[in-house]
Tab-separated table of C-alpha atoms and ligand atoms in Angstrom:
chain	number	residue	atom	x	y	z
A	264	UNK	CA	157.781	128.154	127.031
A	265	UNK	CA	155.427	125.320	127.913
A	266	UNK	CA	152.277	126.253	129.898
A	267	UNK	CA	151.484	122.420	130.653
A	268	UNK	CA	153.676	119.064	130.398
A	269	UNK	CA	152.219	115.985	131.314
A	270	UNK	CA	154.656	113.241	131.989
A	271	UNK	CA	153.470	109.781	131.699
A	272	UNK	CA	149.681	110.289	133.272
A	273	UNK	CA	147.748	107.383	134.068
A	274	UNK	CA	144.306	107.328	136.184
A	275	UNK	CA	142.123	104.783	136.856
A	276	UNK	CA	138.448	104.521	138.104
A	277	UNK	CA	138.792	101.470	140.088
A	278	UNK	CA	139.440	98.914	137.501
A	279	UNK	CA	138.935	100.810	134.551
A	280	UNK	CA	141.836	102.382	132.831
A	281	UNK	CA	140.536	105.749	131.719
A	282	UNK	CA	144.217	107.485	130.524
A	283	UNK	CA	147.169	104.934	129.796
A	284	UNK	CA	150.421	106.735	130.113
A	285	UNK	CA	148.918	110.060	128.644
A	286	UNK	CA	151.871	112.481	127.138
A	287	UNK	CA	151.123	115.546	126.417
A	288	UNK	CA	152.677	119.601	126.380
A	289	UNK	CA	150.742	122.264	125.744
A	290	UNK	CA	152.906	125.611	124.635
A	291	UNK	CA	152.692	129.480	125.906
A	292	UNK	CA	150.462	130.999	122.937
A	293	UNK	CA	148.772	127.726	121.401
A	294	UNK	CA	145.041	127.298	121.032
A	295	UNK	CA	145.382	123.682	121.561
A	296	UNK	CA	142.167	121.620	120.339
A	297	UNK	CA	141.725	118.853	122.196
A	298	UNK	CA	139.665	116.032	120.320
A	299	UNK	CA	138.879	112.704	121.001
A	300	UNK	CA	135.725	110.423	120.751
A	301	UNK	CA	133.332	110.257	123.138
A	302	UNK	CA	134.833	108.586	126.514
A	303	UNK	CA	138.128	108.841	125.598
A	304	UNK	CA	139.672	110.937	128.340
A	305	UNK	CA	139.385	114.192	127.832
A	306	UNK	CA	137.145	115.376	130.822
A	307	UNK	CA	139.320	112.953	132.781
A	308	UNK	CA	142.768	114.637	131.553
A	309	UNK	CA	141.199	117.873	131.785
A	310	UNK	CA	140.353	117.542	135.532
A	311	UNK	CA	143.606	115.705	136.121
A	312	UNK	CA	145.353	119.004	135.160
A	313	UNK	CA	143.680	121.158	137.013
A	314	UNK	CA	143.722	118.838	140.142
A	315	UNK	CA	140.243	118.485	140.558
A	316	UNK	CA	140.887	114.623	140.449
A	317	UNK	CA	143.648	112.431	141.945
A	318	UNK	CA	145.667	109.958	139.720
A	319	UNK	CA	147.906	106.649	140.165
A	320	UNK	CA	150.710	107.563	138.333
A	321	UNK	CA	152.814	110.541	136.474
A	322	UNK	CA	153.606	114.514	136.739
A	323	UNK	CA	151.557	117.169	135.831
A	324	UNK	CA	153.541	120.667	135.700
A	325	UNK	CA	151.759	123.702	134.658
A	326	UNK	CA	153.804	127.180	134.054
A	327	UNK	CA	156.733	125.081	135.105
A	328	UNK	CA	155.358	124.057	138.584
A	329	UNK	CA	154.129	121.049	139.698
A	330	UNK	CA	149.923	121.266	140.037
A	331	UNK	CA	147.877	120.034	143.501
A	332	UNK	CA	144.860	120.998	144.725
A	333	UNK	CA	146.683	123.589	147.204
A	334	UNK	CA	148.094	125.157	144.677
A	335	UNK	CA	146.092	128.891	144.922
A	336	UNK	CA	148.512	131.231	143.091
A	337	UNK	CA	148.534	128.624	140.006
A	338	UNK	CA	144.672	128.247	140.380
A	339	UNK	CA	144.594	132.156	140.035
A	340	UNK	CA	145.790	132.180	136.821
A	341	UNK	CA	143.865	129.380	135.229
A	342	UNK	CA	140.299	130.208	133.721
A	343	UNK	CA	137.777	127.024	133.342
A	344	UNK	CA	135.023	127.405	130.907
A	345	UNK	CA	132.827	124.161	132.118
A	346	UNK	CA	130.301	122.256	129.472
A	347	UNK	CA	127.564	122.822	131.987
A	348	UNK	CA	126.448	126.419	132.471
A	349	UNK	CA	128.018	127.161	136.231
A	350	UNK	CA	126.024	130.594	136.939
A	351	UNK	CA	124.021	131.953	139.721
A	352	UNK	CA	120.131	131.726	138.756
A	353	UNK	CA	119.339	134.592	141.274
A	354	UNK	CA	122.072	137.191	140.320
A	355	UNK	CA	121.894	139.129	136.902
A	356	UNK	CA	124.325	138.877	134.148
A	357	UNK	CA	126.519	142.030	135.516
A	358	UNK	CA	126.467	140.730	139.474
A	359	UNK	CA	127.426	137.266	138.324
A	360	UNK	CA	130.668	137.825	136.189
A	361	UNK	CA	131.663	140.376	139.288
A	362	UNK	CA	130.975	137.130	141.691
A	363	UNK	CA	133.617	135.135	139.327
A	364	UNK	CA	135.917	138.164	139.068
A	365	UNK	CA	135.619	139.158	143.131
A	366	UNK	CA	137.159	134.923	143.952
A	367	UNK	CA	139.937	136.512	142.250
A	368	UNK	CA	140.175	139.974	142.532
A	369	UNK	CA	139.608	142.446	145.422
A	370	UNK	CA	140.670	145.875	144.167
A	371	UNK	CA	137.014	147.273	143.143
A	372	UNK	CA	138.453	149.547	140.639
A	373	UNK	CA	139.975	146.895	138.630
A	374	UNK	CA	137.174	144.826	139.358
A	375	UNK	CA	135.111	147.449	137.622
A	376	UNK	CA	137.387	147.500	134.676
A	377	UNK	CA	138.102	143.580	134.346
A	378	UNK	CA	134.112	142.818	134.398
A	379	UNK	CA	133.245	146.101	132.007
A	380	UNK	CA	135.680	144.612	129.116
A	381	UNK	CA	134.537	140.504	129.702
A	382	UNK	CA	131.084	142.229	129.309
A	383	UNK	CA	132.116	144.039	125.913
A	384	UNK	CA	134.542	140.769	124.685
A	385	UNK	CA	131.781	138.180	124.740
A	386	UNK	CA	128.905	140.997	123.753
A	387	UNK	CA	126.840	141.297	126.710
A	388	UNK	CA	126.336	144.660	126.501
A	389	UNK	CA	122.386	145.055	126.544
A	390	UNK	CA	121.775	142.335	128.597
A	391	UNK	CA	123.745	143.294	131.980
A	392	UNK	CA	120.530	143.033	134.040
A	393	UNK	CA	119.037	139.992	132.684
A	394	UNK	CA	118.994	137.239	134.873
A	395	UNK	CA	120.550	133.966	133.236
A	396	UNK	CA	116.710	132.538	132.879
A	397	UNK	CA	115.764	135.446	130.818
A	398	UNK	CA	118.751	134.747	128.325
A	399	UNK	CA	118.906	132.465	125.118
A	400	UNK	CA	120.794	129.574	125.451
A	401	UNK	CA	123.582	131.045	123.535
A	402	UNK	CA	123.389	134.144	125.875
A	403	UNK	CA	124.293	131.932	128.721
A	404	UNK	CA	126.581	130.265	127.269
A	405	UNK	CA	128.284	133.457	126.745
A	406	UNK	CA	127.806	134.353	130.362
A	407	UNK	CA	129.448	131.402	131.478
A	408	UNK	CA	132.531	132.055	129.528
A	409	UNK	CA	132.497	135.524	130.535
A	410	UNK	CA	132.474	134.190	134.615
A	411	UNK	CA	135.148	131.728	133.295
A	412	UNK	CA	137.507	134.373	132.208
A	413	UNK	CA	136.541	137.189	133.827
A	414	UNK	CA	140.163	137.516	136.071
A	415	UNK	CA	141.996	137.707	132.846
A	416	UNK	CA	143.889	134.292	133.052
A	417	UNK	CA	146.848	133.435	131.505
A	418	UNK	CA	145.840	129.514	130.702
A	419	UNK	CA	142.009	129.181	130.046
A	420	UNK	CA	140.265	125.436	129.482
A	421	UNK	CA	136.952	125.443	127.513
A	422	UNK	CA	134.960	122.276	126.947
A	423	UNK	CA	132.582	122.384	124.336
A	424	UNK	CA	131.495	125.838	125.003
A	425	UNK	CA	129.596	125.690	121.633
A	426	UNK	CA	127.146	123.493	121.816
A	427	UNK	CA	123.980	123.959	121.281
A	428	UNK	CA	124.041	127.776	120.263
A	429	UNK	CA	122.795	129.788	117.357
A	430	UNK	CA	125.330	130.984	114.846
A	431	UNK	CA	125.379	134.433	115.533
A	432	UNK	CA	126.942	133.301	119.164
A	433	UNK	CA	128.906	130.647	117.729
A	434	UNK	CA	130.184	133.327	115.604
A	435	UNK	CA	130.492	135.419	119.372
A	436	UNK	CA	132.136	132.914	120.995
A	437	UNK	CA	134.893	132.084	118.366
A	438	UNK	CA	135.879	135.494	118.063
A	439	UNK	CA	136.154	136.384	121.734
A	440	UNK	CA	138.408	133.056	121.854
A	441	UNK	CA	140.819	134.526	118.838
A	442	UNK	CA	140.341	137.972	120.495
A	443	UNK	CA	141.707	136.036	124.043
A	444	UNK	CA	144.392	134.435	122.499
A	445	UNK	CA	145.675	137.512	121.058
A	446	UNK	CA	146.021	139.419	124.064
A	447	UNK	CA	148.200	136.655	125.213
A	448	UNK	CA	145.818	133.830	126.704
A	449	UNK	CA	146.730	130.306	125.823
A	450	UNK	CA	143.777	128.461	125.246
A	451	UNK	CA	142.763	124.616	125.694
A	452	UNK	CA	139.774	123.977	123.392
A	453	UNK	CA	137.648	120.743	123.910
A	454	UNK	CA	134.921	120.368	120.733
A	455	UNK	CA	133.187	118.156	118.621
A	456	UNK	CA	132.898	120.189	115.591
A	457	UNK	CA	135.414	119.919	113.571
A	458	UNK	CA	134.953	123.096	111.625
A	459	UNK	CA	135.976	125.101	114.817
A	460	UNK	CA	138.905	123.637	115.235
A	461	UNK	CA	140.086	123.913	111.444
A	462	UNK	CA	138.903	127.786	112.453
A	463	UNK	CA	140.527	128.017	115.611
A	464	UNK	CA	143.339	126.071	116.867
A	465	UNK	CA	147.471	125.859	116.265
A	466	UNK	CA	147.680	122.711	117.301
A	467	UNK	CA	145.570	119.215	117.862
A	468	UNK	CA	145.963	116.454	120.236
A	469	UNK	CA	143.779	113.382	119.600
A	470	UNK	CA	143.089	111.502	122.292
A	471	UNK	CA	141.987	107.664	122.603
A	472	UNK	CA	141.303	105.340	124.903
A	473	UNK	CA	143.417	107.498	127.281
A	474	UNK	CA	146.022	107.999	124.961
A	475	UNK	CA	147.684	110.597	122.664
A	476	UNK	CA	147.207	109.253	119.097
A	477	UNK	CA	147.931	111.860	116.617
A	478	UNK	CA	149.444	115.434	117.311
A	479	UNK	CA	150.701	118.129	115.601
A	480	UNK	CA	149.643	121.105	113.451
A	481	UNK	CA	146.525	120.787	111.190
A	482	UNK	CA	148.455	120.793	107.900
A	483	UNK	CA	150.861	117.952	110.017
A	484	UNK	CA	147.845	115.687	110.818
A	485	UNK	CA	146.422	116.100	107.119
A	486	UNK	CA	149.619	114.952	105.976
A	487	UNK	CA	149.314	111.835	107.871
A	488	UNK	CA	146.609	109.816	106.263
A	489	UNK	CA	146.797	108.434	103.154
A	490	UNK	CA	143.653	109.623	101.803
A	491	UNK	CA	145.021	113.214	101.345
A	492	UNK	CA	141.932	113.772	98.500
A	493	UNK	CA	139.189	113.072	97.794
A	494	UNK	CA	135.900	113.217	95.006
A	495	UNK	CA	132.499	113.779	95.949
A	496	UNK	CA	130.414	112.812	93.324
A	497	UNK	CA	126.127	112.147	92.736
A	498	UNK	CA	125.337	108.707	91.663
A	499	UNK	CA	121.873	107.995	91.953
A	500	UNK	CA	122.198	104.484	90.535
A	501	UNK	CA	125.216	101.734	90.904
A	502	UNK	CA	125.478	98.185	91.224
A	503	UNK	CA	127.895	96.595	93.997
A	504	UNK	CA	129.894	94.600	91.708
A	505	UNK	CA	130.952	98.280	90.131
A	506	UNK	CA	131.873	99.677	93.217
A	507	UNK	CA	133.968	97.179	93.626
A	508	UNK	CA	136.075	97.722	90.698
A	509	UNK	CA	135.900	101.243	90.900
A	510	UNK	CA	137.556	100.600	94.056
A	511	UNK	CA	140.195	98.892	92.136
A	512	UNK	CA	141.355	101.581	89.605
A	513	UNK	CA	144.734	103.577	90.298
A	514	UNK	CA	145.214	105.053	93.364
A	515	UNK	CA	141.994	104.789	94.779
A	516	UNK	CA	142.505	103.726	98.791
A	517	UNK	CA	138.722	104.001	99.369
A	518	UNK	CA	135.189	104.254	98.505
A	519	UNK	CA	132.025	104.985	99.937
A	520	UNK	CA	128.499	104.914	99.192
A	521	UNK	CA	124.830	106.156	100.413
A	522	UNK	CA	122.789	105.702	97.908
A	523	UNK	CA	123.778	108.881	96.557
A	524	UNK	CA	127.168	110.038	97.074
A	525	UNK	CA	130.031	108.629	96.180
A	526	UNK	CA	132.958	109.482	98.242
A	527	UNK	CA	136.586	108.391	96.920
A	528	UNK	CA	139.408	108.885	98.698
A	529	UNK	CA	142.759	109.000	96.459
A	530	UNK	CA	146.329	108.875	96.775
A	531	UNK	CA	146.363	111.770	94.402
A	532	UNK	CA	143.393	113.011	92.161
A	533	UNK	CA	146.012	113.688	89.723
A	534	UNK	CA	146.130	109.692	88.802
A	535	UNK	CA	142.731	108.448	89.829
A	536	UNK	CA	140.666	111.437	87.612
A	537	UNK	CA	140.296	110.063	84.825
A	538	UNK	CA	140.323	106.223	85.003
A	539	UNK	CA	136.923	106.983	87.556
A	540	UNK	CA	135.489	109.059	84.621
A	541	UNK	CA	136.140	106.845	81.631
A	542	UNK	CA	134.598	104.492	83.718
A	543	UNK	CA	131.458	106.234	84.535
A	544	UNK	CA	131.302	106.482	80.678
A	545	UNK	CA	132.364	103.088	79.796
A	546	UNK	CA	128.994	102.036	82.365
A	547	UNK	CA	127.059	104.580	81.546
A	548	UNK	CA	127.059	105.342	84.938
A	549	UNK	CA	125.017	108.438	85.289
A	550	UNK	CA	126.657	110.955	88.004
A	551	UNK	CA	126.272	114.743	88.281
A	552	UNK	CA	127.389	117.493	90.846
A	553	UNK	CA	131.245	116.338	91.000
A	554	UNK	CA	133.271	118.188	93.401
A	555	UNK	CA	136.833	117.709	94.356
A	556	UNK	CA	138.586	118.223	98.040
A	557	UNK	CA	141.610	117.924	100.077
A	558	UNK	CA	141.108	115.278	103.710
A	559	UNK	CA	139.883	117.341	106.569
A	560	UNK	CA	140.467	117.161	109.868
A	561	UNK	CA	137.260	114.573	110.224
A	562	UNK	CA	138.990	112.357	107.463
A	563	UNK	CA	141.890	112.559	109.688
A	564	UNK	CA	139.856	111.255	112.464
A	565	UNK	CA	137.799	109.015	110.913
A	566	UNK	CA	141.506	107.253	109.493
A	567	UNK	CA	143.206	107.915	112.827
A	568	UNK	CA	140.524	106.384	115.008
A	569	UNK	CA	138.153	104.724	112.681
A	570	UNK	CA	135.438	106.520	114.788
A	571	UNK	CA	133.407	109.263	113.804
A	572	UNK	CA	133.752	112.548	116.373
A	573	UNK	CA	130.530	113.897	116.791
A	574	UNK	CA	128.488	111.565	118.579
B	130	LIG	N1	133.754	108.534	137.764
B	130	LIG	C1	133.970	107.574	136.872
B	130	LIG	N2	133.918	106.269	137.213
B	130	LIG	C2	134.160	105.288	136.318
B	130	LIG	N3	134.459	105.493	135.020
B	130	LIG	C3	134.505	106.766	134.609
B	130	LIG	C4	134.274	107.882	135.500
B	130	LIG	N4	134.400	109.038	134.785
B	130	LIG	C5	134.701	108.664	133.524
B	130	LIG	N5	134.772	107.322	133.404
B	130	LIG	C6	135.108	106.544	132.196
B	130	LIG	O1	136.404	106.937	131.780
B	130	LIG	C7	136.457	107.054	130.359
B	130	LIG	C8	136.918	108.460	129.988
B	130	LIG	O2	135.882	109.372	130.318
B	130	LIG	P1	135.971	110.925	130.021
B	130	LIG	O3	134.747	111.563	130.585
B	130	LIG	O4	137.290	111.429	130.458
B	130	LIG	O5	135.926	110.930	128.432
B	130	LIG	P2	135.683	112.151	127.423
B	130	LIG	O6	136.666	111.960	126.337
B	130	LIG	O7	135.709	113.432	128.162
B	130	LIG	O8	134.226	111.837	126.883
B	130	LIG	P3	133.074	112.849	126.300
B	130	LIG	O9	133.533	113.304	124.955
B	130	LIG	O10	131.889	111.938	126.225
B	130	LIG	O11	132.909	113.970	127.305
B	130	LIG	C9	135.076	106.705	129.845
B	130	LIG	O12	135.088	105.353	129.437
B	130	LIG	C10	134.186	106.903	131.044
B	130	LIG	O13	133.091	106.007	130.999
């Protein structure tokens, strides 16, 4: 069943065209990572979706129905997990998820009940009367999830609810999204780290310049780019004219350098092994520290858009 279908979306900000005929479904149990470099349209889609901005052109359905801004009993069963923390500075960690939950929810007993187990999924626990000031940035971020989700939705958007927070509520954070997601919530994840997603989500959109350009499952995307390998390797010393031939030997696609590590991507390590070694040798090349890896999901990128993600 598909929670969101976006048919042929395209907004503008006067002149500027911010998402060109955007295409996009999002299914009924994914954790969806959304990823794109900075300014590509992902706040923009994100807010298109949920109506909180106009557009020129296409059709935005989610759970089957067309969205607008009037549309309350949809709204009701989205949850929006903002980048900036969106919590009452006066009211203390308890009061402020009940706040979220009470927009929602009137019945106090399963008010009780809905803020009690938001309060025990993101592991707020000891710190129900802290005001938000007296929390750790990762505390609040938690918070802010927790008023996010606190009316148990069934579609729940989270932008970059990571940054900036200390492992342990990294760690937090990831797990109450998992924990979501298998009590049924399906989840749109915005991030720049990578790692998460590879941790996280079924399936990746990446977006550019307002368009899809890549989606599928990670193992799809991997399978993409050409550089499906690659050897990390420590070279303290080589000369340009060798990394130029180095970049010439069998199925080698690409090589790069910092002074220290070598990076080459390969076709297949399988062929490009051992004509980089015997070279090494045959220049006494000295290298240490070789390691071998499959492309990740920033290799993918990095191919795909020829940007880096994080900024
Ligand atoms: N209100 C606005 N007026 C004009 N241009 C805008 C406006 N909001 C966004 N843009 C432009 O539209 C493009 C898409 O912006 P958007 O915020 O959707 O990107 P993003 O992918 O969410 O970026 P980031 O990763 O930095 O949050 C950018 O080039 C941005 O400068």
């Amino acid at each position: 069943m598909k929670m969101i279908e976006i048919d042929n979306l395209v907004k503008r900000y006067v002149d500027f065209l911010a998402i060109n005929h955007l295409n996009m479904n999002v299914e009924k149990g994914d954790i969806l990572g959304l990823l794109g470099p900075n300014g590509s349209g992902k706040s923009t889609t994100i807010n298109c979706i949920l109506s909180l901005l106009s557009y020129d052109r296409g059709e935005i359905k989610i759970f089957g129905e067309k969205m607008g801004p009037e549309k309350y009993g949809i709204k009701q069963k989205i949850g929006v997990v903002p980048q900036e923390i969106a919590v009452f500075d006066e009211l203390n960690v308890r009061d402020n998820i009940d706040y979220y939950c009470g927009l929602y929810i009137n019945d106090k007993t399963i008010r009780r009940q809905h803020v009690d187990e938001v309060i025990e999924l993101v592991g707020l626990e000891d710190f129900c009367k802290f005001l938000p000031k007296q929390l750790s940035g990762g505390l609040k971020r938690r918070l802010n999830i927790a008023c996010g989700i606190v009316h148990k939705p069934e579609l729940i958007f989270l932008d970059e609810p990571t940054v900036a927070v200390d492992p342990q509520s990294r760690n937090k954070i990831l797990e109450s999204i998992k924990e979501l997601n298998r009590q049924g919530a399906t989840i749109v994840y915005t991030t720049h780290y990578m790692e998460e997603v590879e941790i996280l989500c079924n399936r990746i959109v990446i977006i550019d310049q307002g368009q899809v350009i890549a989606e599928g499952s990670k193992e799809e995307l991997k399978n993409m780019v050409r550089s499906s390998e690659k050897v990390v390797v420590e070279v303290p010393e080589i000369q340009q004219h060798q990394l130029t031939e180095l970049s010439k030997l069998p199925g080698i696609l690409e090589i790069s350098y910092d002074e220290l590590h070598l990076v080459v991507y390969t076709e297949e390590l399988r062929i490009s092994m051992l004509p980089l070694l015997s070279y090494f040798e045959a220049q006494n090349i000295p290298y240490a520290n070789l390691i071998t890896e499959e492309a990740t999901l920033n290799d993918v990128f990095l191919e795909i858009t020829g940007k880096e993600l994080r900024d």
